[in-house]
Each structure stands twice: as C-alpha cells, then as structure tokens.
Amino acid sequence: MTVSSEDRAGPDRAKAGANLVEAIERQASAYRRLLRLGRSKQEALVDWDVADLRRVVIEEQIVLAQALECEREYGAACAGVARNLAAGAETSIGDIVALLPAELRERAVQARADLSSLAEQLLLLTRANAELIQRGRQFVETSIAQIGRIAGNPTYDGSGSVAPVSQNMSATALSRRL
C-alpha cells in the first residue's frame, strides 16, 4: 500500500498545528512569568528595595530573552502551518487558526486569548512601573536641589555665573562634583 501526498499532509498539518499551539502556549507562559516579575519589580520600587529590584531586573532580562525566543518560535510555527495549509502571504493568524483541526483550534483560540490578556496586563503594569521610576527620579532631583541650596554649594553655568536656584543641583551635577 502506498501513501499519497494527501495522506502524508494530514499528519504534517496536525503536527504543524500542534507546534503552533504549543508555541502560543509557551509565549503565554513567558508573558505570565514577566507579569509576575513586573509585580515583584513594582513592590521593590514602592519599597525602595534596591537589592530586590536588582534581582528582579536580572531575572526579568533572562525571561525577556526567553519570551523573544518564544516569539521567534511562534513566527516559525505560523509559517509552518501556513505552508502546510497552502495559505497565502496575506493570511492572518485568525485564518490559520480557523483551518486547524477542532481540538487544536480550541486550544489555539484559548491560548491566543490568554496571551492577549497577559500582554495587555503587562503593558499596563510596565507603564505603571515606568511612572513610579519617573516619580522616584523627580523626588531625588528635588531632594538634591534642596540639599544643594541648604549646603550652599551652588552650581555654575557655562559663563561662570551661579545657576538659578531651581536648577542649583541636579543628579548629574552632583555626580560630577563627587
């Protein structure tokens, strides 16, 4: 008995579809870890816990590299499914998922929904963390300016004149003086 190319395409399509679903699930898992780390980062920022912040940032860099690898795998899996389904270049991921077998389609739809939700949460958390960092920096700049005025250590502009009081001491100026 010979196996036709049509018969071989079935298992190949199923394998390509399974690879796609697994890639989406791995990507969602990486985003879930990034979200957990983002929350830990937020706690460290609020508590001004530099040691914990350093630990979180290092771990976050590792997980971010893994998430980028998952995105690469996802792109390759999409291309593999598109090839097996003879989909055109303009085929969307939604179109590709719709062509998967029912059991894979359900997993893919759920994984894509999870990934989308996680990405949205991560975006909001990252923006909140960025605002915490910005406000912390403003606090430090204001503190340095106030301490500089009280200490009587003015900074000078390029012409040799004393800089205005509101700009008397910045973190950059302080670091240059130290």
PDB file of C-alpha atoms in Angstrom:
ATOM      1  CA  MET A   1       0.000   0.000   0.000  1.00  0.00           C
ATOM      2  CA  THR A   2       1.404   3.371  -0.966  1.00  0.00           C
ATOM      3  CA  VAL A   3       0.817   6.597   0.907  1.00  0.00           C
ATOM      4  CA  SER A   4      -0.289   9.511  -1.204  1.00  0.00           C
ATOM      5  CA  SER A   5       0.831  13.086  -0.629  1.00  0.00           C
ATOM      6  CA  GLU A   6      -2.723  13.846   0.576  1.00  0.00           C
ATOM      7  CA  ASP A   7      -2.403  11.174   3.305  1.00  0.00           C
ATOM      8  CA  ARG A   8       1.006  12.493   4.382  1.00  0.00           C
ATOM      9  CA  ALA A   9      -0.344  16.047   4.529  1.00  0.00           C
ATOM     10  CA  GLY A  10      -2.807  15.094   7.303  1.00  0.00           C
ATOM     11  CA  PRO A  11      -0.189  14.184   9.927  1.00  0.00           C
ATOM     12  CA  ASP A  12       2.078  17.010   8.745  1.00  0.00           C
ATOM     13  CA  ARG A  13      -0.760  19.506   9.135  1.00  0.00           C
ATOM     14  CA  ALA A  14      -1.649  18.157  12.563  1.00  0.00           C
ATOM     15  CA  LYS A  15       1.996  18.349  13.661  1.00  0.00           C
ATOM     16  CA  ALA A  16       2.365  21.891  12.302  1.00  0.00           C
ATOM     17  CA  GLY A  17      -0.867  22.873  14.063  1.00  0.00           C
ATOM     18  CA  ALA A  18       0.291  21.325  17.336  1.00  0.00           C
ATOM     19  CA  ASN A  19       3.616  23.179  17.018  1.00  0.00           C
ATOM     20  CA  LEU A  20       1.717  26.440  16.559  1.00  0.00           C
ATOM     21  CA  VAL A  21      -0.498  25.862  19.594  1.00  0.00           C
ATOM     22  CA  GLU A  22       2.494  24.881  21.733  1.00  0.00           C
ATOM     23  CA  ALA A  23       4.376  27.992  20.587  1.00  0.00           C
ATOM     24  CA  ILE A  24       1.443  30.215  21.593  1.00  0.00           C
ATOM     25  CA  GLU A  25       1.195  28.438  24.963  1.00  0.00           C
ATOM     26  CA  ARG A  26       4.956  28.845  25.589  1.00  0.00           C
ATOM     27  CA  GLN A  27       4.680  32.518  24.700  1.00  0.00           C
ATOM     28  CA  ALA A  28       1.753  32.936  27.135  1.00  0.00           C
ATOM     29  CA  SER A  29       3.777  31.166  29.825  1.00  0.00           C
ATOM     30  CA  ALA A  30       6.708  33.552  29.291  1.00  0.00           C
ATOM     31  CA  TYR A  31       4.383  36.555  29.499  1.00  0.00           C
ATOM     32  CA  ARG A  32       2.858  35.132  32.694  1.00  0.00           C
ATOM     33  CA  ARG A  33       6.369  34.978  34.210  1.00  0.00           C
ATOM     34  CA  LEU A  34       7.090  38.535  33.005  1.00  0.00           C
ATOM     35  CA  LEU A  35       3.865  39.715  34.633  1.00  0.00           C
ATOM     36  CA  ARG A  36       4.850  38.057  37.923  1.00  0.00           C
ATOM     37  CA  LEU A  37       8.274  39.704  37.735  1.00  0.00           C
ATOM     38  CA  GLY A  38       6.696  43.049  36.863  1.00  0.00           C
ATOM     39  CA  ARG A  39       4.619  42.849  40.026  1.00  0.00           C
ATOM     40  CA  SER A  40       7.735  41.994  42.040  1.00  0.00           C
ATOM     41  CA  LYS A  41       9.500  44.947  40.431  1.00  0.00           C
ATOM     42  CA  GLN A  42       6.622  47.220  41.406  1.00  0.00           C
ATOM     43  CA  GLU A  43       6.852  46.049  45.029  1.00  0.00           C
ATOM     44  CA  ALA A  44      10.611  46.670  45.025  1.00  0.00           C
ATOM     45  CA  LEU A  45      10.112  50.147  43.548  1.00  0.00           C
ATOM     46  CA  VAL A  46       7.453  51.087  46.093  1.00  0.00           C
ATOM     47  CA  ASP A  47       9.597  49.744  48.957  1.00  0.00           C
ATOM     48  CA  TRP A  48      12.806  51.268  47.514  1.00  0.00           C
ATOM     49  CA  ASP A  49      14.388  47.821  47.895  1.00  0.00           C
ATOM     50  CA  VAL A  50      17.389  48.133  45.586  1.00  0.00           C
ATOM     51  CA  ALA A  51      18.698  44.611  46.207  1.00  0.00           C
ATOM     52  CA  ASP A  52      15.341  43.048  45.340  1.00  0.00           C
ATOM     53  CA  LEU A  53      14.970  45.363  42.352  1.00  0.00           C
ATOM     54  CA  ARG A  54      18.382  44.283  41.071  1.00  0.00           C
ATOM     55  CA  ARG A  55      17.436  40.609  41.465  1.00  0.00           C
ATOM     56  CA  VAL A  56      14.116  41.130  39.666  1.00  0.00           C
ATOM     57  CA  VAL A  57      15.707  43.055  36.792  1.00  0.00           C
ATOM     58  CA  ILE A  58      18.305  40.322  36.221  1.00  0.00           C
ATOM     59  CA  GLU A  59      15.634  37.612  36.256  1.00  0.00           C
ATOM     60  CA  GLU A  60      13.411  39.758  34.037  1.00  0.00           C
ATOM     61  CA  GLN A  61      16.179  40.065  31.433  1.00  0.00           C
ATOM     62  CA  ILE A  62      16.504  36.284  31.301  1.00  0.00           C
ATOM     63  CA  VAL A  63      12.757  35.740  30.956  1.00  0.00           C
ATOM     64  CA  LEU A  64      12.501  38.525  28.370  1.00  0.00           C
ATOM     65  CA  ALA A  65      15.140  36.762  26.267  1.00  0.00           C
ATOM     66  CA  GLN A  66      13.095  33.564  26.593  1.00  0.00           C
ATOM     67  CA  ALA A  67       9.933  35.448  25.571  1.00  0.00           C
ATOM     68  CA  LEU A  68      11.705  36.782  22.483  1.00  0.00           C
ATOM     69  CA  GLU A  69      12.771  33.233  21.608  1.00  0.00           C
ATOM     70  CA  CYS A  70       9.142  32.124  22.027  1.00  0.00           C
ATOM     71  CA  GLU A  71       8.076  34.873  19.620  1.00  0.00           C
ATOM     72  CA  ARG A  72      10.612  33.620  17.086  1.00  0.00           C
ATOM     73  CA  GLU A  73       9.300  30.066  17.505  1.00  0.00           C
ATOM     74  CA  TYR A  74       5.750  31.375  17.132  1.00  0.00           C
ATOM     75  CA  GLY A  75       6.660  33.059  13.838  1.00  0.00           C
ATOM     76  CA  ALA A  76       8.292  29.875  12.567  1.00  0.00           C
ATOM     77  CA  ALA A  77       5.275  27.794  13.647  1.00  0.00           C
ATOM     78  CA  CYS A  78       2.902  30.200  11.864  1.00  0.00           C
ATOM     79  CA  ALA A  79       4.986  29.899   8.713  1.00  0.00           C
ATOM     80  CA  GLY A  80       4.967  26.095   9.010  1.00  0.00           C
ATOM     81  CA  VAL A  81       1.193  25.942   9.369  1.00  0.00           C
ATOM     82  CA  ALA A  82       0.702  28.395   6.516  1.00  0.00           C
ATOM     83  CA  ARG A  83       2.911  26.227   4.271  1.00  0.00           C
ATOM     84  CA  ASN A  84       1.064  23.038   5.218  1.00  0.00           C
ATOM     85  CA  LEU A  85      -2.309  24.669   4.669  1.00  0.00           C
ATOM     86  CA  ALA A  86      -1.145  26.301   1.434  1.00  0.00           C
ATOM     87  CA  ALA A  87      -2.192  29.639   2.890  1.00  0.00           C
ATOM     88  CA  GLY A  88      -1.297  32.813   1.055  1.00  0.00           C
ATOM     89  CA  ALA A  89       1.071  35.506   2.238  1.00  0.00           C
ATOM     90  CA  GLU A  90      -1.836  37.677   3.377  1.00  0.00           C
ATOM     91  CA  THR A  91      -3.323  35.004   5.654  1.00  0.00           C
ATOM     92  CA  SER A  92      -3.885  36.200   9.227  1.00  0.00           C
ATOM     93  CA  ILE A  93      -3.272  34.131  12.338  1.00  0.00           C
ATOM     94  CA  GLY A  94      -7.044  34.031  12.845  1.00  0.00           C
ATOM     95  CA  ASP A  95      -7.449  32.490   9.392  1.00  0.00           C
ATOM     96  CA  ILE A  96      -4.724  29.945  10.122  1.00  0.00           C
ATOM     97  CA  VAL A  97      -6.284  29.000  13.467  1.00  0.00           C
ATOM     98  CA  ALA A  98      -9.683  28.594  11.793  1.00  0.00           C
ATOM     99  CA  LEU A  99      -8.174  25.961   9.480  1.00  0.00           C
ATOM    100  CA  LEU A 100      -6.780  23.824  12.323  1.00  0.00           C
ATOM    101  CA  PRO A 101      -8.484  20.596  13.459  1.00  0.00           C
ATOM    102  CA  ALA A 102     -11.188  21.260  16.086  1.00  0.00           C
ATOM    103  CA  GLU A 103      -9.228  20.140  19.171  1.00  0.00           C
ATOM    104  CA  LEU A 104      -6.196  22.226  18.179  1.00  0.00           C
ATOM    105  CA  ARG A 105      -8.385  25.154  17.163  1.00  0.00           C
ATOM    106  CA  GLU A 106      -9.951  25.320  20.638  1.00  0.00           C
ATOM    107  CA  ARG A 107      -6.541  25.227  22.331  1.00  0.00           C
ATOM    108  CA  ALA A 108      -5.196  27.861  19.939  1.00  0.00           C
ATOM    109  CA  VAL A 109      -8.149  30.200  20.495  1.00  0.00           C
ATOM    110  CA  GLN A 110      -7.809  29.857  24.283  1.00  0.00           C
ATOM    111  CA  ALA A 111      -4.022  30.312  24.197  1.00  0.00           C
ATOM    112  CA  ARG A 112      -4.327  33.397  21.975  1.00  0.00           C
ATOM    113  CA  ALA A 113      -6.946  34.892  24.325  1.00  0.00           C
ATOM    114  CA  ASP A 114      -4.680  34.200  27.326  1.00  0.00           C
ATOM    115  CA  LEU A 115      -1.682  35.711  25.548  1.00  0.00           C
ATOM    116  CA  SER A 116      -3.635  38.814  24.574  1.00  0.00           C
ATOM    117  CA  SER A 117      -4.899  39.314  28.128  1.00  0.00           C
ATOM    118  CA  LEU A 118      -1.439  38.798  29.612  1.00  0.00           C
ATOM    119  CA  ALA A 119       0.143  41.213  27.131  1.00  0.00           C
ATOM    120  CA  GLU A 120      -2.441  43.874  27.987  1.00  0.00           C
ATOM    121  CA  GLN A 121      -1.870  43.415  31.729  1.00  0.00           C
ATOM    122  CA  LEU A 122       1.897  43.509  31.227  1.00  0.00           C
ATOM    123  CA  LEU A 123       1.644  46.711  29.207  1.00  0.00           C
ATOM    124  CA  LEU A 124      -0.394  48.436  31.936  1.00  0.00           C
ATOM    125  CA  LEU A 125       1.955  47.211  34.665  1.00  0.00           C
ATOM    126  CA  THR A 126       5.038  48.315  32.719  1.00  0.00           C
ATOM    127  CA  ARG A 127       3.548  51.789  32.262  1.00  0.00           C
ATOM    128  CA  ALA A 128       2.765  51.982  35.992  1.00  0.00           C
ATOM    129  CA  ASN A 129       6.317  50.892  36.855  1.00  0.00           C
ATOM    130  CA  ALA A 130       7.747  53.473  34.451  1.00  0.00           C
ATOM    131  CA  GLU A 131       5.706  56.157  36.193  1.00  0.00           C
ATOM    132  CA  LEU A 132       6.989  55.002  39.595  1.00  0.00           C
ATOM    133  CA  ILE A 133      10.553  55.251  38.302  1.00  0.00           C
ATOM    134  CA  GLN A 134       9.896  58.719  36.843  1.00  0.00           C
ATOM    135  CA  ARG A 135       8.370  59.956  40.098  1.00  0.00           C
ATOM    136  CA  GLY A 136      11.244  58.481  42.090  1.00  0.00           C
ATOM    137  CA  ARG A 137      13.715  60.290  39.871  1.00  0.00           C
ATOM    138  CA  GLN A 138      11.811  63.564  40.304  1.00  0.00           C
ATOM    139  CA  PHE A 139      11.903  63.071  44.067  1.00  0.00           C
ATOM    140  CA  VAL A 140      15.656  62.504  44.007  1.00  0.00           C
ATOM    141  CA  GLU A 141      16.229  65.554  41.765  1.00  0.00           C
ATOM    142  CA  THR A 142      14.136  67.739  44.080  1.00  0.00           C
ATOM    143  CA  SER A 143      15.932  66.404  47.152  1.00  0.00           C
ATOM    144  CA  ILE A 144      19.346  67.039  45.630  1.00  0.00           C
ATOM    145  CA  ALA A 145      18.360  70.579  44.636  1.00  0.00           C
ATOM    146  CA  GLN A 146      17.090  71.326  48.141  1.00  0.00           C
ATOM    147  CA  ILE A 147      20.139  69.844  49.849  1.00  0.00           C
ATOM    148  CA  GLY A 148      22.440  71.742  47.474  1.00  0.00           C
ATOM    149  CA  ARG A 149      20.766  75.054  48.288  1.00  0.00           C
ATOM    150  CA  ILE A 150      20.918  74.389  52.022  1.00  0.00           C
ATOM    151  CA  ALA A 151      24.550  73.278  51.832  1.00  0.00           C
ATOM    152  CA  GLY A 152      25.440  76.453  49.954  1.00  0.00           C
ATOM    153  CA  ASN A 153      27.070  74.541  47.131  1.00  0.00           C
ATOM    154  CA  PRO A 154      25.843  76.312  44.036  1.00  0.00           C
ATOM    155  CA  THR A 155      26.499  75.070  40.557  1.00  0.00           C
ATOM    156  CA  TYR A 156      27.697  77.356  37.820  1.00  0.00           C
ATOM    157  CA  ASP A 157      26.535  77.702  34.244  1.00  0.00           C
ATOM    158  CA  GLY A 158      28.901  77.850  31.277  1.00  0.00           C
ATOM    159  CA  SER A 159      29.533  81.607  31.688  1.00  0.00           C
ATOM    160  CA  GLY A 160      30.706  81.248  35.277  1.00  0.00           C
ATOM    161  CA  SER A 161      27.523  82.670  36.793  1.00  0.00           C
ATOM    162  CA  VAL A 162      25.666  80.917  39.578  1.00  0.00           C
ATOM    163  CA  ALA A 163      22.881  78.794  38.095  1.00  0.00           C
ATOM    164  CA  PRO A 164      19.323  79.732  39.109  1.00  0.00           C
ATOM    165  CA  VAL A 165      18.245  78.339  42.464  1.00  0.00           C
ATOM    166  CA  SER A 166      15.644  75.995  40.954  1.00  0.00           C
ATOM    167  CA  GLN A 167      18.384  74.397  38.864  1.00  0.00           C
ATOM    168  CA  ASN A 168      21.058  74.665  41.505  1.00  0.00           C
ATOM    169  CA  MET A 169      21.812  70.975  41.894  1.00  0.00           C
ATOM    170  CA  SER A 170      20.874  68.046  39.733  1.00  0.00           C
ATOM    171  CA  ALA A 171      21.830  64.421  39.979  1.00  0.00           C
ATOM    172  CA  THR A 172      24.158  64.945  37.020  1.00  0.00           C
ATOM    173  CA  ALA A 173      25.801  67.978  38.617  1.00  0.00           C
ATOM    174  CA  LEU A 174      26.141  66.168  41.916  1.00  0.00           C
ATOM    175  CA  SER A 175      27.729  63.138  40.317  1.00  0.00           C
ATOM    176  CA  ARG A 176      30.220  65.414  38.514  1.00  0.00           C
ATOM    177  CA  ARG A 177      31.134  67.072  41.793  1.00  0.00           C
ATOM    178  CA  LEU A 178      31.644  63.748  43.558  1.00  0.00           C
TER     179      LEU A 178
END
